[in-house]
Coordinates of C-alpha atoms in Angstrom, one line a residue:
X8 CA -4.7 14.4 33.7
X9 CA -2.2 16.9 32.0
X10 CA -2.7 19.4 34.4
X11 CA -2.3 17.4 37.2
X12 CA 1.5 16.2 36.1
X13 CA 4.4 17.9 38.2
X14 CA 7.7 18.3 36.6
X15 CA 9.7 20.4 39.4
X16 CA 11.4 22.4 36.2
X17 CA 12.6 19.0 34.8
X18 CA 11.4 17.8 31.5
X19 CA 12.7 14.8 31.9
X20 CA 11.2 14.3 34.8
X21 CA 7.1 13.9 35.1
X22 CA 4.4 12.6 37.9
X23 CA 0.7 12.9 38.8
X24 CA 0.5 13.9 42.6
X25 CA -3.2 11.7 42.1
X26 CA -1.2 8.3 41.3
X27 CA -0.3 7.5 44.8
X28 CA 1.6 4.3 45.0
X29 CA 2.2 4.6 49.0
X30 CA 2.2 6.4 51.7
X31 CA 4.2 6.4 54.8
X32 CA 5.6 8.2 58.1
X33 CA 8.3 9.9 55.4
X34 CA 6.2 10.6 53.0
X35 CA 4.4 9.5 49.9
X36 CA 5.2 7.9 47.0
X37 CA 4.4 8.6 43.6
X38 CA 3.7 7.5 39.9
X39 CA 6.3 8.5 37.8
X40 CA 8.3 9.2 34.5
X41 CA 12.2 9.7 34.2
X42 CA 13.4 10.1 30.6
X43 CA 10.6 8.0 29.6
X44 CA 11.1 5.2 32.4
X45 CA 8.3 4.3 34.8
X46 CA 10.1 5.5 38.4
X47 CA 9.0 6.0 41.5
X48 CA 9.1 9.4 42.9
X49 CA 9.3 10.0 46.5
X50 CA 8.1 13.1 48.5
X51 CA 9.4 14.1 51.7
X52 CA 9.6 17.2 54.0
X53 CA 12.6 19.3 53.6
X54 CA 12.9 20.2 57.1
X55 CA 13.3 16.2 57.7
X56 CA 16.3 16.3 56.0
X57 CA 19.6 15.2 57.3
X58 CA 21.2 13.1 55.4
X59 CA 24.1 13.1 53.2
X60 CA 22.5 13.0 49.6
X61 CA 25.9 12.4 47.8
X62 CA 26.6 9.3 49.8
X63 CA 22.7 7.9 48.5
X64 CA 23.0 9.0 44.7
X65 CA 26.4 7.1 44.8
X66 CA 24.6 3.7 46.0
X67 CA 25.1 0.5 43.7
X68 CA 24.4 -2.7 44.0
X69 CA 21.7 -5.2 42.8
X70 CA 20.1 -5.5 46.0
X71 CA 19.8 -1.9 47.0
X72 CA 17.0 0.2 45.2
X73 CA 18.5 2.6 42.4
X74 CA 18.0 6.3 43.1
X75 CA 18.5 7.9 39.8
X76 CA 18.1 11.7 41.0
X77 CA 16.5 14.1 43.3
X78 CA 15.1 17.7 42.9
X79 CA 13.7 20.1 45.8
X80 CA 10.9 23.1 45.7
X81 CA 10.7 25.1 49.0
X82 CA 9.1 22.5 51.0
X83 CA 9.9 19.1 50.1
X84 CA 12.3 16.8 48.6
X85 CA 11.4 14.5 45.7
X86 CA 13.8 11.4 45.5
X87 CA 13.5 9.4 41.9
X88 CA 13.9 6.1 42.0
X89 CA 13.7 2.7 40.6
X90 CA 10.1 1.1 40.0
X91 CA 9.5 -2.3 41.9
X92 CA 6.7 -4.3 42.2
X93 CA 5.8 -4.4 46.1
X94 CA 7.8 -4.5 49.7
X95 CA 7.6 -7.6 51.6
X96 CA 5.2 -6.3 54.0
X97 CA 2.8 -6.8 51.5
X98 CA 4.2 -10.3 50.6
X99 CA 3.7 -11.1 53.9
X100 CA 0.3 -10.5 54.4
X101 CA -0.4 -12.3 51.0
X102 CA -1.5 -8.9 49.2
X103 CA 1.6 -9.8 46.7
X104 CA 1.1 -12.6 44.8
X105 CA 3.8 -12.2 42.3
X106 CA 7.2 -13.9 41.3
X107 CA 9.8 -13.8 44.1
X108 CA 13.0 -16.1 44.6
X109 CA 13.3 -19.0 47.1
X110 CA 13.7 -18.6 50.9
X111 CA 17.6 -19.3 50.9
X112 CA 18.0 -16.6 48.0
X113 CA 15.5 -13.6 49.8
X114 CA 17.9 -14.3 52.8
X115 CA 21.4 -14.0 50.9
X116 CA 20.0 -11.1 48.7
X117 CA 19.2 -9.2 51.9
X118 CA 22.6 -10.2 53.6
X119 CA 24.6 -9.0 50.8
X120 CA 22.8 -5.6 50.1
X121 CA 22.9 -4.9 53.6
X122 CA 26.5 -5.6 53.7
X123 CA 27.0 -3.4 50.4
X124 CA 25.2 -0.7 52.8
X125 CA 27.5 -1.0 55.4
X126 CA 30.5 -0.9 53.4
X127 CA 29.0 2.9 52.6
X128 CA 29.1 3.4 55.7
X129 CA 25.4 3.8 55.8
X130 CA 22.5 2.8 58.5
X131 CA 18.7 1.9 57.3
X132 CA 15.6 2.2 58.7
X133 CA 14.8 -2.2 58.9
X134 CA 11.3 -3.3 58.4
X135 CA 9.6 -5.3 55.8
X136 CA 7.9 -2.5 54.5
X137 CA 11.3 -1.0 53.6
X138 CA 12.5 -3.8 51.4
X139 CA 10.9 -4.0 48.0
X140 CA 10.5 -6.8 45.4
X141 CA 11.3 -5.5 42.1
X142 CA 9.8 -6.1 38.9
X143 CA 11.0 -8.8 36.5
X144 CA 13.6 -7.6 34.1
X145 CA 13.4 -10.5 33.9
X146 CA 14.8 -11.1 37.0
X147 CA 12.9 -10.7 40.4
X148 CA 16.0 -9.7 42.7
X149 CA 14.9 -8.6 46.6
X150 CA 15.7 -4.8 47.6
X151 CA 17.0 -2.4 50.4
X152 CA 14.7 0.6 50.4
X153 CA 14.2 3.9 52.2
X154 CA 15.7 6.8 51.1
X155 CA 15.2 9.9 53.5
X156 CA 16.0 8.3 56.8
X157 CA 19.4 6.5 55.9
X158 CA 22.1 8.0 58.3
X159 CA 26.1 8.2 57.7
X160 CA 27.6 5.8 60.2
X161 CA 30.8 7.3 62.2
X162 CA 34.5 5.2 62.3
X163 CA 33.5 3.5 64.7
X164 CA 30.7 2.1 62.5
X165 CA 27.5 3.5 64.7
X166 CA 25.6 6.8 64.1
X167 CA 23.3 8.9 65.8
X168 CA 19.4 7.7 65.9
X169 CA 18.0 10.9 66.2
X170 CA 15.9 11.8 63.9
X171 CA 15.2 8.2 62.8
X172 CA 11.9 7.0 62.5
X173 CA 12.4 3.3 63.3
X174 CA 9.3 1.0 64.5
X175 CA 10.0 -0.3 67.4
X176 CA 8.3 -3.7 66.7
X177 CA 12.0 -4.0 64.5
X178 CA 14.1 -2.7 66.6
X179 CA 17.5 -4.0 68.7
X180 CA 16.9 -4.2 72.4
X181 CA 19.8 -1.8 73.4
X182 CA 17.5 1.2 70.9
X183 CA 14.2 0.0 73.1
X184 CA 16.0 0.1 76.7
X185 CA 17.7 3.8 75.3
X186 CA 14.6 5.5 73.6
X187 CA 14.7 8.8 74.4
X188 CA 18.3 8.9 75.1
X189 CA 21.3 9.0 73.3
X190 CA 21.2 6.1 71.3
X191 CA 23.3 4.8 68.0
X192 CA 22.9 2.4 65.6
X193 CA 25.2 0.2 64.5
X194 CA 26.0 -3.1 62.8
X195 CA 24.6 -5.4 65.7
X196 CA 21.7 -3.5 65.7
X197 CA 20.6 -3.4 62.2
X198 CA 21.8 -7.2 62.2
X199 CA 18.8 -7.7 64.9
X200 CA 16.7 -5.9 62.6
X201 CA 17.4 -7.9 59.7
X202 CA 17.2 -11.1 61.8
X203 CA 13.6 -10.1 62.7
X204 CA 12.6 -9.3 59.1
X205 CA 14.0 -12.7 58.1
X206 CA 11.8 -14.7 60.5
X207 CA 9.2 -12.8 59.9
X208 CA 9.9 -13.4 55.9
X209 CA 9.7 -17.0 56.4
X210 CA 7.3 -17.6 59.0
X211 CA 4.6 -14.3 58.6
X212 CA 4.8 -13.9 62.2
X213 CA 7.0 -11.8 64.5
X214 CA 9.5 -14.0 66.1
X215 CA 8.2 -11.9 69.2
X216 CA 4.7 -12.2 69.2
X217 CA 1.9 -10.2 68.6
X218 CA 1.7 -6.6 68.1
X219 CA 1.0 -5.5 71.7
X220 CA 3.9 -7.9 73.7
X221 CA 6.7 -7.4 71.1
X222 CA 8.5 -4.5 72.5
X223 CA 8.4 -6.4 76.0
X224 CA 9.4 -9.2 74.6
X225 CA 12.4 -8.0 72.8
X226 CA 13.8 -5.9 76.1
X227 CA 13.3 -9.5 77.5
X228 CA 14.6 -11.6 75.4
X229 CA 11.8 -14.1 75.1
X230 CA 11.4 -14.5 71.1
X231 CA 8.1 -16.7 71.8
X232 CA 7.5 -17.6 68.4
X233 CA 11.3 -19.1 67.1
X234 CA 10.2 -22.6 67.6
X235 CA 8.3 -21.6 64.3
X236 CA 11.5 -22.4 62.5
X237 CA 11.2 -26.0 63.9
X238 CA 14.4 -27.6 61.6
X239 CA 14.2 -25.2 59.0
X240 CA 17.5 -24.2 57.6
X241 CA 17.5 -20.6 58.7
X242 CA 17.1 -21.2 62.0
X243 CA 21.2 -21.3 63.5
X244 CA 21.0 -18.0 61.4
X245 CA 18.0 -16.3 62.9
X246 CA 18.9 -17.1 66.3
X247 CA 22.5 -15.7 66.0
X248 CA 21.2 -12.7 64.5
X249 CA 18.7 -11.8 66.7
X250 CA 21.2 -12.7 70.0
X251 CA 19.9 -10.1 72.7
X252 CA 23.7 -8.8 73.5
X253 CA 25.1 -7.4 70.4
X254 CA 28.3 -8.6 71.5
X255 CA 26.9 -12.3 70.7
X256 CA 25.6 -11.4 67.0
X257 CA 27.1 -13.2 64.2
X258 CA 28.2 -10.8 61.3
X259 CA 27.1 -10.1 58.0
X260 CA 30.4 -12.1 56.8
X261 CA 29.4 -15.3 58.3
X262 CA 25.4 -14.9 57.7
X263 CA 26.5 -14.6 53.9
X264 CA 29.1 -17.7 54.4
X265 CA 26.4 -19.8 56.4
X266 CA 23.3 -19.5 53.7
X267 CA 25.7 -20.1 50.3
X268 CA 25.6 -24.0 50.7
X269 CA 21.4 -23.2 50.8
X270 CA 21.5 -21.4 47.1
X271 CA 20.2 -23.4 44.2
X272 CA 22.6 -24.5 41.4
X273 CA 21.7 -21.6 39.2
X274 CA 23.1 -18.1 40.3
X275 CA 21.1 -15.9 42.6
X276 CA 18.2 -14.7 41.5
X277 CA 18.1 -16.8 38.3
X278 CA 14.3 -16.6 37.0
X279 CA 14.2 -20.2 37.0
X280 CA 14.5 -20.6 40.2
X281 CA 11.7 -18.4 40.9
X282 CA 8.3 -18.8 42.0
X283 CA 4.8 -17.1 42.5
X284 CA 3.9 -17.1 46.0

């Protein structure tokens, strides 16, 4: 196994390219060591590269995965970062079995790392596979992911989506009806995004169908599955976020203001309001 351990010139720094914890259209994901910590280390072409680094390293919050360093030989990039236990992806589809919080708590974690994000001034690639559920410590606490895609938003809050590998099974109708032309993120948008992930957190289905009619559904605003929510508590939330003209989407503000009331007593994220799946 020795000789199989990359360091990239750093001793404090250590991982096996044959422990492969994922794989994706960015890259893959590593087993690693940081100064004796268990990390995740995260390879990615150079030349895919666009992104201010400074603006990442300088990222924290408690909902917004830790990136403790990065180091480059001539072809890739390898990001450090913070171990967690699986994305929600794999949640979803049952193949993570672990502690997580309740429903109201997943929801107000996500709204107030994504906020955090936008206060940087940053945009994220939004899918379930981006988010991760960390490990307990002892607290389980739901995270935004994806380093190597985030973009630097401009004043007017929107940045270029070039170069941005978004699915577009997640993705605001004014990105489907521009793809291929000049096309910029923003707040709505990544508000749609994150209104699709939540739905799809608490139901395990796409509020817009199966796999082959989603992207026509979304450019035609026919969310077929939303009556999933039936009375649930989410639902005036989901539906405002996921409004098909961004002028009509509620903000980060008052999704954070309308799911409070839905927290348990204890703080968010409190282990004993936690559960296995």
């Amino acid at each position: 196994m020795d000789e199989e351990l990359v360091t990239l010139g750093d001793p404090s720094l250590s991982f096996s390219r044959s422990l492969i914890l994922g794989k994706g259209n960015y890259g893959v994901v590593f087993s690693g060591k940081y100064h004796g910590k268990d990390v995740a280390v995260k390879r990615i072409e150079l030349e895919r590269m666009n992104q201010r680094e400074e603006a990442l390293f300088h990222l924290d919050h408690e909902h917004v995965v830790k990136l403790y360093n990065w180091r480059d030989n001539k072809d890739f990039r390898f990001y450090v970062l913070e171990l967690c236990a699986a994305n929600l992806d794999e949640y979803c589809k049952g193949c993570y079995t672990g502690p997580i919080p309740s429903e109201a708590e997943v929801l107000y974690q996500l709204a107030t790392g994504l906020e955090y994000i936008h206060l940087k001034r940053l945009h994220r690639d939004i899918k379930p596979k981006n988010i991760l559920i960390s490990k307990p410590d002892p607290i389980v606490r739901i995270k935004w992911a994806d380093f190597g895609s985030s973009k630097l938003v401009n004043d007017n809050g929107s940045c270029s989506m070039s170069g941005v590998r978004g699915t577009k099974d997640w993705t605001a109708p004014e990105h489907i009806r521009l793809l291929g032309a000049s096309c910029r993120g923003s707040k709505p948008s990544d508000i749609f995004s994150a209104g699709l992930v939540f739905f799809y957190f608490l139901k395990k289905v796409h509020p817009f169908g199966e796999d082959s009619e989603i992207e026509s559904n979304i450019k035609n605003n026919q969310p077929v599955n939303i009556d999933d929510l039936a009375h649930h508590f989410a639902k005036p939330v989901v539906i405002k976020m996921i409004a098909h003209e961004a002028k009509d989407r509620i903000t980060l503000e008052e999704i954070i203001r309308e799911l409070k009331p839905f927290l348990p007593p204890n703080p968010p994220g409190d282990v004993d309001n936690q559960h296995a799946a």
